[in-house]
Coordinates of C-alpha atoms in Angstrom, one line a residue:
X16 CA 26.5 1.5 10.7
X17 CA 23.4 2.7 8.9
X18 CA 20.0 1.3 9.8
X19 CA 16.9 2.2 7.9
X20 CA 14.7 1.8 11.0
X21 CA 16.6 3.3 13.9
X22 CA 17.9 6.2 11.7
X23 CA 14.2 7.4 11.5
X24 CA 12.7 7.6 15.0
X25 CA 9.4 8.7 13.4
X26 CA 8.7 5.1 12.6
X27 CA 9.0 4.0 16.2
X28 CA 6.7 6.8 17.3
X29 CA 3.8 5.1 15.4
X30 CA 4.7 1.8 17.0
X31 CA 3.7 3.4 20.4
X32 CA 0.2 4.5 19.4
X33 CA -2.4 3.7 22.1
X34 CA -4.4 1.5 19.6
X35 CA -1.4 -0.9 19.6
X36 CA -2.4 -2.2 23.0
X37 CA -5.7 -3.5 21.6
X38 CA -4.1 -4.8 18.4
X39 CA -1.5 -6.9 20.4
X40 CA -4.2 -8.1 22.8
X41 CA -6.3 -9.4 19.8
X42 CA -3.4 -10.7 17.8
X43 CA -1.8 -12.6 20.7
X44 CA -5.0 -14.0 22.1
X45 CA -4.1 -13.5 25.7
X46 CA -0.5 -14.6 24.9
X47 CA -1.5 -18.3 24.6
X48 CA 1.6 -19.0 22.4
X49 CA 4.1 -18.3 25.2
X50 CA 3.9 -21.9 26.5
X51 CA 4.5 -23.5 23.1
X52 CA 6.8 -21.1 21.2
X53 CA 10.1 -19.7 22.6
X54 CA 9.8 -16.5 20.5
X55 CA 6.2 -15.7 21.6
X56 CA 5.8 -12.6 23.8
X57 CA 4.6 -13.0 27.4
X58 CA 2.9 -9.5 27.6
X59 CA 2.4 -6.3 25.7
X60 CA 5.8 -4.8 26.5
X61 CA 7.5 -8.0 25.4
X62 CA 5.5 -8.0 22.1
X63 CA 6.5 -4.4 21.3
X64 CA 10.2 -5.2 22.1
X65 CA 9.9 -8.2 19.7
X66 CA 8.6 -5.8 17.0
X67 CA 11.4 -3.4 17.6
X68 CA 14.0 -6.1 17.3
X69 CA 12.4 -7.3 14.1
X70 CA 12.4 -3.8 12.7
X71 CA 16.0 -3.2 13.7
X72 CA 17.1 -6.4 12.0
X73 CA 15.2 -5.4 8.9
X74 CA 16.6 -1.9 9.0
X75 CA 20.1 -3.3 9.1
X76 CA 19.5 -5.7 6.2
X77 CA 17.9 -2.9 4.2
X78 CA 20.7 -0.4 4.7
X79 CA 23.7 -2.7 4.4
X80 CA 22.5 -5.3 1.8
X81 CA 19.4 -4.3 -0.1
X82 CA 20.4 -0.6 -0.7
X83 CA 24.0 -1.4 -1.8
X84 CA 22.6 -4.0 -4.2
X85 CA 19.9 -1.8 -5.6
X86 CA 21.8 -0.1 -8.4
X87 CA 23.1 -3.4 -9.7
X88 CA 19.6 -4.9 -9.6
X89 CA 18.3 -1.8 -11.5
X90 CA 20.9 -2.1 -14.2
X91 CA 20.7 -5.9 -14.7
X92 CA 17.0 -6.6 -14.1
X93 CA 15.4 -10.0 -14.6
X94 CA 15.7 -11.9 -17.8
X95 CA 14.0 -14.8 -19.6
X96 CA 15.6 -18.2 -20.1
X97 CA 13.7 -21.2 -21.6
X98 CA 10.3 -20.0 -20.4
X99 CA 11.5 -19.1 -16.9
X100 CA 12.1 -15.8 -15.3
X101 CA 15.6 -15.4 -13.8
X102 CA 16.1 -12.6 -11.2
X103 CA 18.9 -10.2 -11.3
X104 CA 21.9 -11.8 -9.6
X105 CA 21.8 -9.5 -6.6
X106 CA 18.1 -10.2 -6.1
X107 CA 19.1 -13.7 -5.1
X108 CA 21.4 -12.2 -2.5
X109 CA 18.5 -10.1 -1.2
X110 CA 16.3 -13.1 -1.0
X111 CA 18.9 -15.1 0.8
X112 CA 19.6 -12.3 3.3
X113 CA 15.9 -11.8 4.1
X114 CA 15.4 -15.6 4.5
X115 CA 18.4 -15.9 6.9
X116 CA 17.1 -12.9 8.8
X117 CA 13.7 -14.6 9.3
X118 CA 11.7 -12.0 7.4
X119 CA 9.2 -14.4 5.8
X120 CA 5.8 -15.6 7.0
X121 CA 5.6 -12.2 8.8
X122 CA 1.8 -12.2 9.4
X123 CA 1.2 -15.9 9.7
X124 CA 0.4 -17.7 13.0
X125 CA 3.4 -19.4 14.7
X126 CA 1.9 -22.8 14.2
X127 CA 2.6 -22.4 10.5
X128 CA 6.2 -21.1 11.1
X129 CA 5.2 -17.5 10.9
X130 CA 5.9 -14.5 13.2
X131 CA 2.3 -13.5 14.0
X132 CA 3.1 -9.9 13.4
X133 CA 0.2 -7.3 13.0
X134 CA -0.3 -5.5 9.7
X135 CA 0.9 -2.2 11.2
X136 CA 4.4 -3.7 11.8
X137 CA 4.4 -5.5 8.4
X138 CA 3.7 -2.0 6.9
X139 CA 6.7 -0.6 8.8
X140 CA 8.9 -3.4 7.5
X141 CA 7.6 -2.8 4.0
X142 CA 8.4 0.9 4.3
X143 CA 11.9 0.2 5.4
X144 CA 12.6 -2.3 2.6
X145 CA 11.0 0.0 0.0
X146 CA 13.3 2.8 1.0
X147 CA 16.3 0.5 0.3
X148 CA 14.9 -0.9 -3.0
X149 CA 11.2 -0.4 -4.1
X150 CA 11.5 -3.2 -6.7
X151 CA 12.7 -5.8 -4.1
X152 CA 9.9 -4.7 -1.8
X153 CA 7.4 -6.0 -4.4
X154 CA 9.1 -9.4 -4.5
X155 CA 9.3 -9.6 -0.7
X156 CA 5.9 -8.0 0.3
X157 CA 3.9 -10.3 -2.0
X158 CA 4.2 -12.9 0.7
X159 CA 1.2 -11.1 2.1
X160 CA -0.9 -12.9 -0.6
X161 CA -0.8 -15.8 1.9
X162 CA -3.2 -13.8 4.1
X163 CA -6.0 -14.5 1.5
X164 CA -5.2 -18.2 1.5
X165 CA -5.1 -18.2 5.3
X166 CA -8.5 -16.5 5.4
X167 CA -10.3 -18.4 2.7
X168 CA -8.4 -21.6 2.0
X169 CA -9.1 -25.0 3.5
X170 CA -7.3 -26.3 6.6
X171 CA -5.4 -28.8 4.3
X172 CA -4.3 -25.9 2.0
X173 CA -3.2 -23.8 5.0
X174 CA -1.1 -26.7 6.3
X175 CA 0.3 -27.4 2.9
X176 CA 1.2 -24.0 1.7
X177 CA 1.7 -21.5 4.6
X178 CA 4.8 -23.1 6.0
X179 CA 6.5 -22.9 2.6
X180 CA 5.9 -19.1 2.5
X181 CA 7.2 -18.9 6.1
X182 CA 10.4 -20.5 4.9
X183 CA 10.9 -17.9 2.1
X184 CA 9.1 -19.1 -1.0
X185 CA 7.6 -16.3 -3.1
X186 CA 4.1 -15.5 -4.2
X187 CA 2.1 -13.6 -6.8
X188 CA -1.5 -12.7 -7.5
X189 CA -2.4 -13.4 -11.1
X190 CA -5.3 -11.1 -11.9
X191 CA -4.9 -9.0 -15.0
X192 CA -5.1 -10.2 -18.7
X193 CA -4.4 -8.5 -22.0
X194 CA -8.1 -7.5 -22.2
X195 CA -8.8 -7.2 -18.5
X196 CA -6.7 -4.6 -16.7
X197 CA -8.7 -2.5 -14.2
X198 CA -11.9 -4.2 -15.4
X199 CA -11.4 -7.6 -13.9
X200 CA -14.9 -8.7 -14.7
X201 CA -13.6 -9.3 -18.2
X202 CA -11.1 -12.0 -17.0
X203 CA -11.3 -15.0 -19.4
X204 CA -8.5 -17.4 -18.2
X205 CA -10.5 -20.6 -18.2
X206 CA -10.7 -23.1 -15.3
X207 CA -12.1 -26.5 -16.0
X208 CA -12.4 -29.8 -14.2
X209 CA -11.1 -33.2 -15.2
X210 CA -13.4 -36.2 -14.7
X211 CA -11.6 -36.9 -11.4
X212 CA -12.4 -33.3 -10.2
X213 CA -8.9 -31.9 -10.8
X214 CA -9.0 -28.3 -11.8
X215 CA -6.9 -27.0 -14.9
X216 CA -6.1 -23.5 -16.0
X217 CA -5.8 -22.4 -19.7
X218 CA -5.1 -19.0 -21.0
X219 CA -2.9 -15.9 -20.6
X220 CA -2.2 -13.5 -17.8
X221 CA -0.4 -10.2 -18.3
X222 CA 1.3 -7.6 -16.2
X223 CA 1.8 -10.1 -13.3
X224 CA 4.2 -8.8 -10.7
X225 CA 6.7 -11.5 -9.6
X226 CA 4.9 -13.7 -12.1
X227 CA 7.2 -16.7 -12.0
X228 CA 6.8 -17.1 -8.2
X229 CA 6.6 -20.4 -6.3
X230 CA 2.9 -20.0 -5.4
X231 CA 0.2 -18.1 -7.3
X232 CA -3.3 -17.0 -6.5
X233 CA -5.1 -17.0 -9.8
X234 CA -8.4 -15.4 -10.8
X235 CA -10.1 -17.5 -13.5
X236 CA -13.5 -18.1 -15.1
X237 CA -14.8 -21.3 -13.6
X238 CA -18.4 -21.0 -14.8
X239 CA -19.2 -21.6 -18.5
X240 CA -21.3 -19.0 -20.4
X241 CA -20.6 -16.2 -17.9
X242 CA -19.1 -12.9 -18.8
X243 CA -19.1 -11.0 -15.5
X244 CA -17.6 -11.2 -12.0
X245 CA -20.1 -13.8 -10.9
X246 CA -18.4 -16.5 -13.0
X247 CA -14.9 -16.0 -11.5
X248 CA -13.2 -18.1 -8.8
X249 CA -9.9 -18.0 -7.1
X250 CA -7.3 -20.8 -7.6
X251 CA -4.0 -21.8 -6.1
X252 CA -1.3 -22.7 -8.6
X253 CA 1.9 -24.4 -7.4
X254 CA 4.9 -23.9 -9.7
X255 CA 6.1 -27.4 -8.8
X256 CA 3.2 -28.8 -10.7
X257 CA 4.3 -27.2 -14.0
X258 CA 2.0 -26.1 -16.8
X259 CA 2.9 -22.4 -16.8
X260 CA 5.6 -20.7 -18.8
X261 CA 6.8 -17.1 -18.9
X262 CA 6.3 -15.8 -22.5
X263 CA 7.5 -12.3 -21.9
X264 CA 9.1 -10.0 -19.2
X265 CA 8.1 -6.4 -19.5
X266 CA 10.8 -3.7 -20.0
X267 CA 9.6 -1.1 -17.6
X268 CA 10.5 2.5 -16.7
X269 CA 11.3 1.6 -13.1
X270 CA 11.2 -1.0 -10.3
X271 CA 13.5 -3.1 -12.5
X272 CA 14.2 -5.7 -9.9
X273 CA 10.5 -6.6 -9.8
X274 CA 9.7 -8.8 -12.8
X275 CA 6.5 -8.2 -14.6
X276 CA 5.5 -11.2 -16.6
X277 CA 3.2 -12.5 -19.2
X278 CA 2.2 -16.0 -18.3
X279 CA 0.8 -18.8 -20.5
X280 CA -1.3 -21.5 -18.7
X281 CA -1.6 -24.8 -20.5
X282 CA -3.6 -27.4 -18.6
X283 CA -1.9 -26.1 -15.4
X284 CA -3.1 -28.1 -12.4
X285 CA -4.5 -26.0 -9.6
X286 CA -6.7 -26.0 -6.5
X287 CA -9.9 -24.1 -5.9
X288 CA -9.4 -21.6 -3.0
X289 CA -12.6 -21.0 -1.1
X290 CA -15.9 -21.2 -2.9
X291 CA -16.7 -21.0 -6.6
X292 CA -18.0 -17.7 -8.0
X293 CA -16.5 -15.6 -5.1
X294 CA -13.1 -15.0 -6.7
X295 CA -13.7 -11.4 -7.7
X296 CA -16.6 -10.5 -5.5
X297 CA -14.9 -11.5 -2.2
X298 CA -11.4 -12.8 -2.5
X299 CA -9.9 -10.3 -4.9
X300 CA -11.3 -7.5 -2.8
X301 CA -9.4 -8.9 0.1
X302 CA -6.2 -9.2 -1.9
X303 CA -6.5 -5.7 -3.4
X304 CA -7.1 -4.0 -0.1
X305 CA -4.0 -5.6 1.3
X306 CA -2.0 -4.8 -1.8
X307 CA -3.1 -1.1 -1.7
X308 CA -1.9 -0.7 1.8
X309 CA 1.3 -2.3 0.7
X310 CA 1.7 0.3 -2.0
X311 CA 1.0 3.0 0.5
X312 CA 3.9 1.6 2.6
X313 CA 6.1 1.3 -0.5
X314 CA 5.3 5.0 -1.3
X315 CA 6.2 6.2 2.2
X316 CA 9.6 4.4 1.9
X317 CA 10.4 6.2 -1.3
X318 CA 9.1 9.5 0.1
X319 CA 11.6 9.1 2.9
X320 CA 14.5 8.1 0.6
X321 CA 13.8 11.0 -1.8
X322 CA 13.8 13.4 1.1
X323 CA 17.1 11.9 2.3
X324 CA 18.7 12.3 -1.1
X325 CA 17.5 15.9 -1.5
X326 CA 18.5 16.9 2.0
X327 CA 22.0 15.3 1.7
X328 CA 22.7 17.0 -1.7
X329 CA 21.4 20.4 -0.5
X330 CA 23.8 20.3 2.5
X331 CA 26.8 19.6 0.3
X332 CA 26.1 21.6 -2.9
X333 CA 27.4 25.2 -3.1
X334 CA 26.2 27.9 -5.5
X335 CA 27.1 31.6 -5.4
X336 CA 29.3 30.9 -2.4
X337 CA 26.5 29.4 -0.2
X338 CA 25.2 25.9 0.5
X339 CA 22.0 25.6 -1.5
X340 CA 20.1 24.5 1.6
X341 CA 20.2 28.1 2.7
X342 CA 18.2 29.2 -0.4
X343 CA 14.4 29.7 0.3
X344 CA 13.5 28.0 -3.0
X345 CA 15.3 24.9 -1.8
X346 CA 14.3 24.8 1.8
X347 CA 10.7 25.4 0.7
X348 CA 10.9 22.2 -1.3
X349 CA 12.6 20.2 1.5
X350 CA 10.2 21.4 4.1
X351 CA 7.2 20.3 2.0
X352 CA 8.8 17.0 1.2
X353 CA 9.3 16.3 4.9
X354 CA 5.8 17.5 5.8
X355 CA 4.2 15.3 3.2
X356 CA 6.3 12.4 4.4
X357 CA 5.3 12.8 8.0
X358 CA 1.6 13.4 7.3
X359 CA 1.5 10.5 4.8
X360 CA 3.2 8.1 7.2
X361 CA 0.7 9.1 9.9
X362 CA -2.2 8.3 7.5
X363 CA -0.6 5.0 6.5
X364 CA -0.2 3.7 10.1
X365 CA -3.6 4.9 11.2
X366 CA -5.1 2.9 8.3
X367 CA -3.0 -0.1 9.2
X368 CA -4.2 0.0 12.8
X369 CA -7.8 0.1 11.7
X370 CA -7.1 -2.9 9.4
X371 CA -5.4 -4.8 12.3
X372 CA -8.3 -4.5 14.7
X373 CA -11.0 -5.6 12.3
X374 CA -8.9 -8.4 10.8
X375 CA -7.9 -9.8 14.2
X376 CA -11.6 -9.8 15.3
X377 CA -12.6 -11.4 12.0
X378 CA -9.9 -14.1 12.6
X379 CA -11.2 -14.7 16.1
X380 CA -14.7 -15.1 14.8
X381 CA -13.6 -18.2 12.9
X382 CA -12.7 -19.8 16.3
X383 CA -15.6 -18.6 18.4
X384 CA -18.7 -16.4 18.4
X385 CA -17.9 -12.8 18.9
X386 CA -19.6 -10.9 21.7
X387 CA -22.0 -8.1 20.7
X388 CA -19.3 -5.6 21.7
X389 CA -16.7 -7.3 19.6
X390 CA -19.1 -7.4 16.6
X391 CA -19.7 -3.7 17.0
X392 CA -16.0 -3.1 17.2
X393 CA -15.3 -5.2 14.1
X394 CA -17.9 -3.4 12.1
X395 CA -16.6 0.0 13.2
X396 CA -13.0 -0.7 12.3
X397 CA -13.9 -2.5 9.1
X398 CA -15.7 0.7 8.0
X399 CA -12.8 2.9 9.0
X400 CA -10.3 0.6 7.1
X401 CA -12.4 0.7 4.0
X402 CA -12.7 4.4 4.1
X403 CA -9.0 5.1 4.9
X404 CA -7.3 2.6 2.5
X405 CA -8.1 4.5 -0.7
X406 CA -6.8 7.7 0.9
X407 CA -3.6 6.1 2.2
X408 CA -2.8 4.5 -1.2
X409 CA -3.8 7.4 -3.4
X410 CA -2.4 10.3 -1.4
X411 CA 0.9 8.6 -0.6
X412 CA 1.5 7.3 -4.1
X413 CA 1.1 10.9 -5.3
X414 CA 3.4 12.2 -2.6
X415 CA 6.0 9.7 -3.5
X416 CA 5.9 11.0 -7.1
X417 CA 6.1 14.6 -5.9
X418 CA 9.0 14.0 -3.5
X419 CA 11.0 12.1 -6.1
X420 CA 10.3 14.9 -8.6
X421 CA 11.5 17.5 -6.0
X422 CA 14.6 15.5 -5.2
X423 CA 15.6 15.8 -8.8
X424 CA 14.9 19.5 -8.8
X425 CA 17.1 20.0 -5.8
X426 CA 19.9 18.1 -7.6
X427 CA 19.5 20.4 -10.6
X428 CA 21.3 19.1 -13.7
X429 CA 22.9 16.3 -11.7
X430 CA 19.5 14.9 -10.9
X431 CA 19.1 14.1 -14.6
X432 CA 22.3 12.1 -14.6
X433 CA 21.9 8.3 -14.2
X434 CA 24.7 8.1 -11.6
X435 CA 22.5 9.8 -9.0
X436 CA 20.0 7.7 -7.1
X437 CA 17.2 10.3 -7.3
X438 CA 16.6 9.5 -11.0
X439 CA 15.9 5.8 -10.0
X440 CA 13.6 6.9 -7.2
X441 CA 11.7 9.0 -9.7
X442 CA 11.4 6.1 -12.2
X443 CA 10.4 3.7 -9.4
X444 CA 7.7 6.0 -7.9
X445 CA 5.8 6.6 -11.2
X446 CA 4.1 3.2 -11.0
X447 CA 2.8 3.6 -7.5
X448 CA -0.1 5.8 -8.5
X449 CA -1.0 3.3 -11.3
X450 CA -0.8 -0.3 -10.1
X451 CA -3.2 -1.9 -7.7
X452 CA -5.7 0.7 -8.7
X453 CA -4.9 4.1 -10.2
X454 CA -5.4 7.2 -8.1
X455 CA -8.5 7.8 -10.2
X456 CA -9.8 4.4 -9.0
X457 CA -8.9 5.3 -5.4
X458 CA -11.1 8.4 -5.9
X459 CA -14.0 6.1 -7.1
X460 CA -13.5 3.9 -4.0
X461 CA -13.5 6.9 -1.7
X462 CA -16.2 9.1 -3.2
X463 CA -19.2 7.3 -1.5
X464 CA -17.6 8.1 1.9
X465 CA -17.4 11.7 0.8
X466 CA -21.0 12.0 -0.3
X467 CA -22.5 10.0 2.5
X468 CA -20.8 12.1 5.2
X469 CA -18.5 9.4 6.6
X470 CA -15.3 11.4 6.2
X471 CA -16.9 14.6 7.4
X472 CA -18.1 12.8 10.6
X473 CA -14.6 11.4 11.1
X474 CA -13.1 14.8 10.6
X475 CA -15.5 16.4 13.1
X476 CA -14.5 13.7 15.7
X477 CA -10.9 14.4 15.0
X478 CA -11.4 18.1 15.6
X479 CA -12.4 17.3 19.2
X480 CA -8.9 16.1 19.9
X481 CA -6.9 18.6 21.9
X482 CA -3.6 20.0 20.6
X483 CA -0.7 21.8 22.2
X484 CA -1.3 25.5 22.9
X485 CA 1.2 26.6 20.2
X486 CA -0.7 24.5 17.6
X487 CA -4.2 25.9 18.3
X488 CA -3.9 28.6 15.7
X489 CA -3.2 25.9 13.1
X490 CA -6.2 23.9 14.3
X491 CA -8.4 26.9 13.9
X492 CA -7.2 27.2 10.3
X493 CA -8.1 23.5 9.8
X494 CA -11.6 24.1 11.2
X495 CA -12.1 26.8 8.6
X496 CA -10.9 24.3 5.9
X497 CA -13.6 21.9 7.2
X498 CA -16.3 24.5 6.7
X499 CA -15.2 25.0 3.1
X500 CA -15.0 21.3 2.5
X501 CA -18.5 20.7 3.9
X502 CA -19.9 23.5 1.7
X503 CA -18.1 22.0 -1.4
X504 CA -19.5 18.5 -0.7
X505 CA -23.0 19.8 -0.4
X506 CA -22.7 21.8 -3.6
X507 CA -21.7 18.7 -5.6
X508 CA -24.4 16.6 -3.9
X509 CA -27.0 19.1 -4.9
X510 CA -26.2 18.6 -8.6
X511 CA -28.2 16.0 -10.5
X512 CA -25.5 15.6 -13.1
X513 CA -23.4 12.5 -12.5
X514 CA -20.7 13.7 -14.9
X515 CA -20.2 16.8 -12.7
X516 CA -20.0 14.5 -9.6
X517 CA -17.3 12.4 -11.3
X518 CA -15.4 15.4 -12.6
X519 CA -15.2 17.2 -9.3
X520 CA -14.6 14.0 -7.2
X521 CA -10.8 14.2 -7.4
X522 CA -10.9 17.7 -5.8
X523 CA -13.1 16.6 -3.0
X524 CA -10.9 13.6 -2.5
X525 CA -7.8 15.7 -2.3
X526 CA -9.5 18.0 0.2
X527 CA -10.5 15.0 2.3
X528 CA -6.9 13.8 2.4
X529 CA -5.5 17.2 3.1
X530 CA -7.8 17.8 6.1
X531 CA -7.4 14.4 7.6
X532 CA -3.6 14.5 7.4
X533 CA -3.6 18.0 8.8
X534 CA -5.4 16.8 11.9
X535 CA -3.2 13.7 12.2
X536 CA 0.0 15.7 12.0
X537 CA -1.3 18.1 14.6
X538 CA -1.9 15.2 17.0
X539 CA 1.5 13.8 16.3
X540 CA 3.2 17.2 16.8
X541 CA 1.3 17.5 20.1
X542 CA 2.7 14.2 21.3
X543 CA 6.2 14.6 19.9
X544 CA 7.0 18.2 19.0
X545 CA 10.7 17.4 18.5
X546 CA 9.8 15.2 15.6
X547 CA 6.7 16.8 14.0
X548 CA 6.3 20.4 15.1
X549 CA 7.9 21.9 12.0
X550 CA 6.0 19.5 9.7
X551 CA 2.7 20.4 11.3
X552 CA 3.4 24.1 10.6
X553 CA 4.4 23.4 7.0
X554 CA 1.7 20.8 6.2
X555 CA -1.3 22.7 7.5
X556 CA -0.3 25.8 5.5
X557 CA 0.2 23.7 2.3
X558 CA -3.1 21.9 2.9
X559 CA -4.9 25.3 3.4
X560 CA -3.4 26.4 0.1
X561 CA -4.9 23.4 -1.6
X562 CA -8.2 23.2 0.2
X563 CA -9.0 26.9 -0.4
X564 CA -8.2 26.6 -4.1
X565 CA -10.2 23.4 -4.6
X566 CA -13.2 24.8 -2.7
X567 CA -13.2 27.9 -4.9
X568 CA -13.0 25.7 -8.0
X569 CA -15.9 23.5 -6.9
X570 CA -18.1 26.4 -5.8
X571 CA -17.7 28.3 -9.1
X572 CA -18.3 25.2 -11.3
X573 CA -21.5 24.5 -13.1
X574 CA -22.8 21.9 -15.5
X575 CA -22.2 24.1 -18.6
X576 CA -18.5 24.2 -17.8
X577 CA -18.2 20.5 -18.6
X578 CA -18.3 21.1 -22.3
X579 CA -15.0 22.9 -22.1
X580 CA -13.3 19.7 -20.8
X581 CA -14.9 16.9 -22.9
X582 CA -12.4 15.5 -25.4
X583 CA -13.5 15.9 -29.0
X584 CA -13.4 12.9 -31.3
X585 CA -11.3 13.4 -34.4
X586 CA -13.0 13.0 -37.7
X587 CA -11.2 9.7 -38.2
X588 CA -12.5 8.3 -34.9
X589 CA -16.0 9.6 -35.6
X590 CA -16.1 7.8 -39.0
X591 CA -14.7 4.6 -37.4

């Protein structure tokens, strides 16, 4: 029987990373739960075995329920009835299956009915579910919004709401509005207080994923006469209280099982989460960073499934008396798909591990004062997580699109036919580089780490890692890439033209990702050559091709070149 976890041993490889020992140690607090909860681990090995069992269960559900339901969900999609969103019928089967399998409340402490699983494992679960159905992964993975409530909500709110998510209720984060997409400072949904102190919400939210969920985290303007982020607060809305209707469900290119809703709030009762005025400045940043890592995991899942589909078709399809997998043009595509998948997955889980360590220490700091060593460790991993998250989201979302594109190319004309899964993967993947911050916004988030030398310092540390003898020529090629990268960064920094900085930032970003993932895949191939040796050979060569090209472009560019790219206003636009 198929299993989306055990069929891919590359996932388990990342579960055995040395940093997992520290992550489990922090997450389990010296295994204090073992005396109170039967399912709590008694030591590190027991914790890892628990994670493997959870992943195996998820892999089984994904392969044998979610994936077989995925086509039906894609065709039916959600629909609107009397102001309520109704999922596709098979989505209800998926929800029931994941609830019965105990796949809710993943990250929450056991005292709230959760599983106390670290983010690295949650990301693995997300990858596995996304490979089966990327649309359902959205519905399921939004349970991670509860992390923000856990971090910033009151004790009463934690006790009231977290057990409900652990039992399988759904969540959404209601941020965007018709006039506030990426620019969340323009949010105008109004939050006011009754005479008795009860908060009420009035206004419209648009493009809300899983928008008719059971519990919502809502960004709203709580401070009168404000027009920027300092007037925004975060609120908890409970669907049981009423006051919110679904006005429209978007008809989308892909991820059809994931409802995207326009919501109308009319005196909807809600609760303030955390402190006033910190909604955008603090709480949304926490939500978005978690969501971006979730999209990276979703992307890796689709990268894997696109590769699987392309490989399976290439092994079966014959042309000119040969299987097409024997054609260089085809195996070139397949090898690059696999290399991007393996390198992207390595970046995803390295990022997740960084997040785990600083988040666990941050959680401990709410219980007791951290030691100086712990504070230093938290600061170090927080910085690494902030730097790696935009790379993991941006690079993997682009790779998912590329792998889905290549899967269709391998299928030829059949890939354009709706009966083949690869067309759905292609449609689903297109949103990954758009929502939760476009790739362009990931570049904006990453560029300060490029210009201040953070990435270059990380890369230089990674270059100190030893690799297998047979991989040393590849490492030498990466070292030459690093020299080109450093030269290109300095060239851009030397310019006083901000427009030039912004224009070239994407190329520097791509170079950063290419080099870091080259070094990660070399390390992985050293530890497990049977899994990653071929991908290391392919990925480093592909990265070199890109880095050399980007470096040449940057070094030859000057301010005067910008005029060739600036879009001209039409006469009508100029007159308007």
